[in-house]
mmCIF file of C-alpha atoms in Angstrom:
data_model
loop_
_atom_site.group_PDB
_atom_site.id
_atom_site.type_symbol
_atom_site.label_atom_id
_atom_site.label_comp_id
_atom_site.label_asym_id
_atom_site.label_seq_id
_atom_site.Cartn_x
_atom_site.Cartn_y
_atom_site.Cartn_z
ATOM 1 C CA MET A 1 -93.776 113.582 -162.877
ATOM 2 C CA ILE A 2 -91.913 115.257 -160.031
ATOM 3 C CA VAL A 3 -92.315 114.049 -156.449
ATOM 4 C CA LEU A 4 -91.563 116.981 -154.169
ATOM 5 C CA LEU A 5 -90.291 115.905 -150.758
ATOM 6 C CA PRO A 6 -89.872 117.869 -147.548
ATOM 7 C CA PRO A 7 -86.330 118.088 -146.200
ATOM 8 C CA SER A 8 -85.409 116.712 -142.786
ATOM 9 C CA GLU A 9 -83.921 118.355 -139.722
ATOM 10 C CA THR A 10 -81.450 115.466 -139.507
ATOM 11 C CA LYS A 11 -78.813 115.179 -142.191
ATOM 12 C CA ARG A 12 -76.092 112.677 -142.931
ATOM 13 C CA SER A 13 -72.590 113.891 -142.079
ATOM 14 C CA GLY A 14 -69.593 113.946 -144.379
ATOM 15 C CA GLY A 15 -69.523 113.658 -148.121
ATOM 16 C CA GLU A 16 -67.233 113.007 -151.050
ATOM 17 C CA GLY A 17 -68.214 115.882 -153.309
ATOM 18 C CA PRO A 18 -66.450 119.238 -153.655
ATOM 19 C CA PRO A 19 -67.556 122.226 -151.548
ATOM 20 C CA LEU A 20 -70.855 123.905 -152.328
ATOM 21 C CA ARG A 21 -71.134 125.740 -155.635
ATOM 22 C CA LEU A 22 -74.403 127.628 -155.695
ATOM 23 C CA ASP A 23 -74.046 128.344 -159.407
ATOM 24 C CA GLN A 24 -74.072 124.618 -160.153
ATOM 25 C CA LEU A 25 -77.345 123.793 -158.424
ATOM 26 C CA SER A 26 -80.556 123.242 -160.363
ATOM 27 C CA PHE A 27 -83.060 126.093 -160.729
ATOM 28 C CA PRO A 28 -80.612 129.001 -161.225
ATOM 29 C CA ALA A 29 -83.401 131.556 -160.713
ATOM 30 C CA LEU A 30 -83.053 130.753 -157.004
ATOM 31 C CA THR A 31 -79.335 131.581 -156.832
ATOM 32 C CA GLY A 32 -79.842 135.115 -155.499
ATOM 33 C CA VAL A 33 -81.792 134.073 -152.408
ATOM 34 C CA ARG A 34 -79.519 131.063 -151.914
ATOM 35 C CA THR A 35 -76.487 133.343 -151.913
ATOM 36 C CA GLU A 36 -78.040 135.679 -149.349
ATOM 37 C CA LEU A 37 -79.179 132.897 -147.027
ATOM 38 C CA THR A 38 -75.983 130.837 -147.079
ATOM 39 C CA GLY A 39 -73.967 133.967 -146.324
ATOM 40 C CA GLU A 40 -76.253 134.983 -143.480
ATOM 41 C CA VAL A 41 -76.432 131.521 -141.924
ATOM 42 C CA ALA A 42 -72.655 131.027 -142.078
ATOM 43 C CA ALA A 43 -72.014 134.486 -140.576
ATOM 44 C CA LEU A 44 -74.609 133.929 -137.844
ATOM 45 C CA ALA A 45 -72.745 130.790 -136.743
ATOM 46 C CA ALA A 46 -70.037 133.018 -135.252
ATOM 47 C CA ASP A 47 -72.595 134.071 -132.619
ATOM 48 C CA VAL A 48 -73.649 130.832 -130.967
ATOM 49 C CA PRO A 49 -76.380 132.259 -128.671
ATOM 50 C CA ALA A 50 -77.927 134.180 -131.578
ATOM 51 C CA SER A 51 -77.798 131.056 -133.738
ATOM 52 C CA ARG A 52 -79.581 129.054 -131.072
ATOM 53 C CA ARG A 53 -82.363 131.639 -130.897
ATOM 54 C CA ALA A 54 -82.728 131.981 -134.654
ATOM 55 C CA LEU A 55 -82.632 128.266 -135.406
ATOM 56 C CA GLY A 56 -84.577 127.063 -132.372
ATOM 57 C CA LEU A 57 -81.700 125.003 -130.990
ATOM 58 C CA THR A 58 -80.468 124.096 -127.511
ATOM 59 C CA ALA A 59 -76.890 124.012 -126.257
ATOM 60 C CA LYS A 60 -76.858 120.263 -126.864
ATOM 61 C CA GLN A 61 -77.310 120.985 -130.585
ATOM 62 C CA ASP A 62 -74.334 123.299 -131.028
ATOM 63 C CA ALA A 63 -72.856 120.837 -133.521
ATOM 64 C CA GLU A 64 -75.578 121.994 -135.907
ATOM 65 C CA ILE A 65 -74.241 125.538 -135.634
ATOM 66 C CA GLU A 66 -70.729 124.273 -136.354
ATOM 67 C CA ARG A 67 -72.090 122.743 -139.567
ATOM 68 C CA ASN A 68 -73.407 126.137 -140.614
ATOM 69 C CA ALA A 69 -70.041 127.730 -139.898
ATOM 70 C CA THR A 70 -68.364 125.492 -142.500
ATOM 71 C CA LEU A 71 -71.259 125.576 -144.948
ATOM 72 C CA MET A 72 -69.191 126.787 -147.892
ATOM 73 C CA THR A 73 -66.078 124.673 -147.323
ATOM 74 C CA THR A 74 -67.272 121.261 -146.176
ATOM 75 C CA PRO A 75 -67.720 118.286 -148.593
ATOM 76 C CA THR A 76 -71.081 117.729 -150.248
ATOM 77 C CA LEU A 77 -73.428 114.810 -150.901
ATOM 78 C CA PRO A 78 -76.297 114.498 -153.393
ATOM 79 C CA ALA A 79 -79.357 116.014 -151.739
ATOM 80 C CA ILE A 80 -81.287 112.751 -151.769
ATOM 81 C CA ASP A 81 -78.457 111.101 -149.832
ATOM 82 C CA ARG A 82 -77.942 114.018 -147.443
ATOM 83 C CA TYR A 83 -81.382 114.016 -145.845
ATOM 84 C CA THR A 84 -82.265 111.325 -143.303
ATOM 85 C CA GLY A 85 -85.161 110.472 -141.013
ATOM 86 C CA VAL A 86 -88.501 108.686 -141.124
ATOM 87 C CA LEU A 87 -89.583 109.678 -144.639
ATOM 88 C CA TYR A 88 -86.195 108.976 -146.161
ATOM 89 C CA ASP A 89 -85.950 105.630 -144.358
ATOM 90 C CA ALA A 90 -89.286 104.613 -145.897
ATOM 91 C CA LEU A 91 -88.190 105.868 -149.313
ATOM 92 C CA ASP A 92 -84.961 103.837 -148.956
ATOM 93 C CA ILE A 93 -83.512 105.106 -152.205
ATOM 94 C CA GLY A 94 -80.258 103.233 -151.607
ATOM 95 C CA SER A 95 -82.023 99.911 -152.136
ATOM 96 C CA LEU A 96 -83.299 100.840 -155.614
ATOM 97 C CA ARG A 97 -81.349 99.463 -158.552
ATOM 98 C CA GLY A 98 -81.081 99.936 -162.284
ATOM 99 C CA ALA A 99 -83.957 101.702 -164.008
ATOM 100 C CA SER A 100 -85.802 102.217 -160.713
ATOM 101 C CA ALA A 101 -82.844 104.077 -159.233
ATOM 102 C CA ALA A 102 -82.498 106.220 -162.351
ATOM 103 C CA ARG A 103 -86.219 107.066 -162.319
ATOM 104 C CA ALA A 104 -86.020 107.968 -158.642
ATOM 105 C CA ARG A 105 -83.187 110.415 -159.155
ATOM 106 C CA ALA A 106 -84.961 111.968 -162.133
ATOM 107 C CA ARG A 107 -88.341 112.284 -160.429
ATOM 108 C CA LEU A 108 -87.393 113.360 -156.906
ATOM 109 C CA ALA A 109 -86.949 116.931 -155.726
ATOM 110 C CA VAL A 110 -86.584 118.356 -152.225
ATOM 111 C CA GLY A 111 -87.957 121.587 -150.796
ATOM 112 C CA SER A 112 -85.403 123.385 -148.630
ATOM 113 C CA ALA A 113 -85.416 126.442 -146.386
ATOM 114 C CA LEU A 114 -81.808 127.178 -147.371
ATOM 115 C CA PHE A 115 -81.795 126.245 -151.062
ATOM 116 C CA GLY A 116 -85.465 126.595 -152.008
ATOM 117 C CA LEU A 117 -85.674 123.609 -154.341
ATOM 118 C CA LEU A 118 -83.181 120.880 -155.154
ATOM 119 C CA ARG A 119 -83.020 118.028 -157.623
ATOM 120 C CA ALA A 120 -82.080 114.665 -156.145
ATOM 121 C CA ASP A 121 -78.466 114.804 -157.317
ATOM 122 C CA ASP A 122 -77.735 118.437 -156.441
ATOM 123 C CA PRO A 123 -74.641 118.374 -154.179
ATOM 124 C CA VAL A 124 -75.199 120.061 -150.816
ATOM 125 C CA PRO A 125 -73.425 120.162 -147.444
ATOM 126 C CA ALA A 126 -74.945 119.327 -144.076
ATOM 127 C CA TYR A 127 -76.626 122.424 -142.594
ATOM 128 C CA ARG A 128 -79.329 123.547 -140.217
ATOM 129 C CA LEU A 129 -82.114 125.916 -141.266
ATOM 130 C CA SER A 130 -85.782 125.044 -140.943
ATOM 131 C CA ALA A 131 -88.720 126.806 -142.562
ATOM 132 C CA SER A 132 -89.690 128.247 -139.166
ATOM 133 C CA ALA A 133 -86.264 129.772 -138.479
ATOM 134 C CA LYS A 134 -86.143 133.533 -137.860
ATOM 135 C CA LEU A 135 -82.880 135.126 -138.947
ATOM 136 C CA PRO A 136 -82.258 138.280 -136.907
ATOM 137 C CA GLY A 137 -83.274 141.514 -138.577
ATOM 138 C CA ARG A 138 -84.430 139.775 -141.748
ATOM 139 C CA PRO A 139 -87.872 139.068 -143.290
ATOM 140 C CA THR A 140 -89.414 135.640 -142.840
ATOM 141 C CA LEU A 141 -88.129 132.853 -145.048
ATOM 142 C CA ALA A 142 -91.542 132.604 -146.708
ATOM 143 C CA ALA A 143 -91.438 136.301 -147.622
ATOM 144 C CA ARG A 144 -88.012 135.842 -149.181
ATOM 145 C CA TRP A 145 -88.679 132.614 -151.026
ATOM 146 C CA LYS A 146 -92.183 133.120 -152.419
ATOM 147 C CA PRO A 147 -91.313 135.657 -155.133
ATOM 148 C CA VAL A 148 -88.763 133.325 -156.746
ATOM 149 C CA LEU A 149 -89.820 129.855 -155.634
ATOM 150 C CA GLU A 150 -93.437 130.013 -156.765
ATOM 151 C CA PRO A 151 -92.494 130.901 -160.379
ATOM 152 C CA ALA A 152 -89.913 128.088 -160.367
ATOM 153 C CA LEU A 153 -92.519 125.590 -159.201
ATOM 154 C CA ALA A 154 -95.051 126.877 -161.722
ATOM 155 C CA GLU A 155 -92.519 126.398 -164.505
ATOM 156 C CA ILE A 156 -92.031 122.763 -163.499
ATOM 157 C CA ALA A 157 -95.789 122.201 -163.261
ATOM 158 C CA ALA A 158 -96.267 123.565 -166.766
ATOM 159 C CA ASP A 159 -94.506 120.483 -168.131
ATOM 160 C CA GLU A 160 -94.878 117.800 -165.460
ATOM 161 C CA LEU A 161 -97.278 116.661 -162.779
ATOM 162 C CA VAL A 162 -96.041 117.622 -159.309
ATOM 163 C CA VAL A 163 -96.929 115.443 -156.325
ATOM 164 C CA ASP A 164 -96.337 117.698 -153.333
ATOM 165 C CA LEU A 165 -95.426 115.797 -150.163
ATOM 166 C CA ARG A 166 -94.054 118.810 -148.290
ATOM 167 C CA SER A 167 -95.276 119.685 -144.810
ATOM 168 C CA GLY A 168 -97.231 122.884 -144.269
ATOM 169 C CA SER A 169 -94.311 125.097 -143.248
ATOM 170 C CA TYR A 170 -92.300 124.129 -146.327
ATOM 171 C CA ALA A 171 -95.273 124.384 -148.676
ATOM 172 C CA ALA A 172 -95.710 127.945 -147.369
ATOM 173 C CA LEU A 173 -92.282 128.880 -148.787
ATOM 174 C CA GLY A 174 -93.716 128.465 -152.276
ATOM 175 C CA ARG A 175 -97.215 127.237 -153.029
ATOM 176 C CA LEU A 176 -98.334 125.368 -156.113
ATOM 177 C CA ASP A 177 -102.089 125.177 -156.538
ATOM 178 C CA ARG A 178 -101.950 122.669 -159.391
ATOM 179 C CA ALA A 179 -100.010 120.073 -157.415
ATOM 180 C CA VAL A 180 -101.380 116.764 -156.205
ATOM 181 C CA ARG A 181 -101.513 117.156 -152.422
ATOM 182 C CA VAL A 182 -101.358 114.250 -149.976
ATOM 183 C CA ASN A 183 -102.625 113.877 -146.425
ATOM 184 C CA VAL A 184 -102.520 110.885 -144.071
ATOM 185 C CA LEU A 185 -105.434 110.002 -141.776
ATOM 186 C CA ALA A 186 -105.775 107.239 -139.211
ATOM 187 C CA GLU A 187 -109.115 105.427 -139.169
ATOM 188 C CA HIS A 188 -110.317 104.219 -135.768
ATOM 189 C CA ALA A 189 -112.514 101.214 -134.998
ATOM 190 C CA ASP A 190 -115.633 103.380 -134.761
ATOM 191 C CA GLY A 191 -114.917 104.899 -138.173
ATOM 192 C CA HIS A 192 -113.777 108.354 -137.102
ATOM 193 C CA ARG A 193 -110.480 109.625 -138.459
ATOM 194 C CA THR A 194 -107.633 111.644 -137.008
ATOM 195 C CA VAL A 195 -104.580 113.279 -138.502
ATOM 196 C CA VAL A 196 -101.424 111.196 -138.349
ATOM 197 C CA SER A 197 -98.527 113.289 -137.126
ATOM 198 C CA HIS A 198 -95.119 111.633 -136.809
ATOM 199 C CA PHE A 199 -95.796 108.551 -138.887
ATOM 200 C CA ASN A 200 -97.340 110.454 -141.768
ATOM 201 C CA LYS A 201 -93.740 110.890 -142.921
ATOM 202 C CA ALA A 202 -93.323 107.122 -143.171
ATOM 203 C CA HIS A 203 -96.475 106.751 -145.275
ATOM 204 C CA LYS A 204 -95.456 109.616 -147.536
ATOM 205 C CA GLY A 205 -92.052 107.977 -147.907
ATOM 206 C CA LYS A 206 -93.737 104.749 -148.971
ATOM 207 C CA LEU A 207 -95.840 106.644 -151.493
ATOM 208 C CA ALA A 208 -92.751 108.388 -152.867
ATOM 209 C CA ARG A 209 -91.025 105.032 -153.261
ATOM 210 C CA ALA A 210 -94.016 103.606 -155.113
ATOM 211 C CA LEU A 211 -94.150 106.592 -157.453
ATOM 212 C CA VAL A 212 -90.464 106.659 -158.318
ATOM 213 C CA SER A 213 -90.263 102.868 -158.690
ATOM 214 C CA SER A 214 -93.221 102.645 -161.052
ATOM 215 C CA ARG A 215 -92.662 102.387 -164.787
ATOM 216 C CA SER A 216 -95.863 104.349 -165.348
ATOM 217 C CA GLU A 217 -95.772 108.124 -165.713
ATOM 218 C CA PRO A 218 -98.865 109.465 -163.908
ATOM 219 C CA ASP A 219 -100.165 112.730 -165.296
ATOM 220 C CA ASP A 220 -103.084 113.325 -162.930
ATOM 221 C CA ALA A 221 -104.194 112.632 -159.373
ATOM 222 C CA ALA A 222 -106.270 109.585 -160.347
ATOM 223 C CA LYS A 223 -103.221 107.864 -161.835
ATOM 224 C CA VAL A 224 -101.129 108.731 -158.772
ATOM 225 C CA ALA A 225 -103.811 107.094 -156.625
ATOM 226 C CA ALA A 226 -103.761 104.039 -158.890
ATOM 227 C CA VAL A 227 -99.992 103.609 -158.409
ATOM 228 C CA ALA A 228 -100.440 103.933 -154.646
ATOM 229 C CA ARG A 229 -103.207 101.330 -154.578
ATOM 230 C CA LYS A 230 -101.114 98.948 -156.641
ATOM 231 C CA ALA A 231 -98.451 99.290 -153.942
ATOM 232 C CA GLY A 232 -101.007 98.197 -151.337
ATOM 233 C CA MET A 233 -101.996 101.594 -149.974
ATOM 234 C CA ARG A 234 -105.573 102.617 -149.247
ATOM 235 C CA VAL A 235 -106.098 105.952 -150.980
ATOM 236 C CA GLU A 236 -109.109 108.213 -151.455
ATOM 237 C CA ARG A 237 -109.219 111.090 -153.930
ATOM 238 C CA THR A 238 -111.116 114.351 -154.124
ATOM 239 C CA GLY A 239 -109.913 116.342 -157.101
ATOM 240 C CA ASN A 240 -106.183 116.869 -156.690
ATOM 241 C CA ASP A 241 -106.259 115.953 -152.994
ATOM 242 C CA LEU A 242 -105.346 112.431 -151.949
ATOM 243 C CA VAL A 243 -105.827 110.899 -148.515
ATOM 244 C CA ILE A 244 -103.849 107.860 -147.438
ATOM 245 C CA VAL A 245 -106.005 106.017 -144.892
ATOM 246 C CA VAL A 246 -104.183 103.856 -142.341
ATOM 247 C CA PRO A 247 -105.379 101.881 -139.310
ATOM 248 C CA ALA A 248 -105.272 103.790 -136.016
#
């Protein structure tokens, strides 16, 4: 089983690993697009106003552009340690020990606008590029990633169940129809339900933690739902679609 996470806009600074080596990342079929994008993003950083427009940043976020400028020379961290935020706080991989920690690093992958797809231990620098970014004079990120990312995902899914926790914009970079998809809905007192926005990341993080901590190896959506329920989550299933129901 592979649990496919979204990335986060926020990323931990620093690192102890050597500078980025694209040829050492997992999924080598993605190296071509990775090479193009890292070069373009690093070059764009020399033009701060253009970077702000392309990346959707304000002047207060110019430090993010500085990160892109040193993309190829700054120290790296394992991807699962680089990303921060609500989902990653709920996942709390740093608190896992022993076999649980090993399973987590084997089962987790991260979708990325810059790198396409990463295994948990792939070493990456801090950077800024979201799925909605528009690099000047270039096709959309979805148009560039789909031709290589969708075959890579399909190859994974041929051997393992994929639980896709990515948000819509990142799923659009490379779709996988066979994946188990997860949504989060809030149930109100009168029974009607609404989509959970910000905190859906926390619930998906909790689900990811349950899945990577479990000794079981789910191979279909029903078994994923069973692991979630064992962890105390209320889950409903329709085919490969799961809904986590939480109080409003």
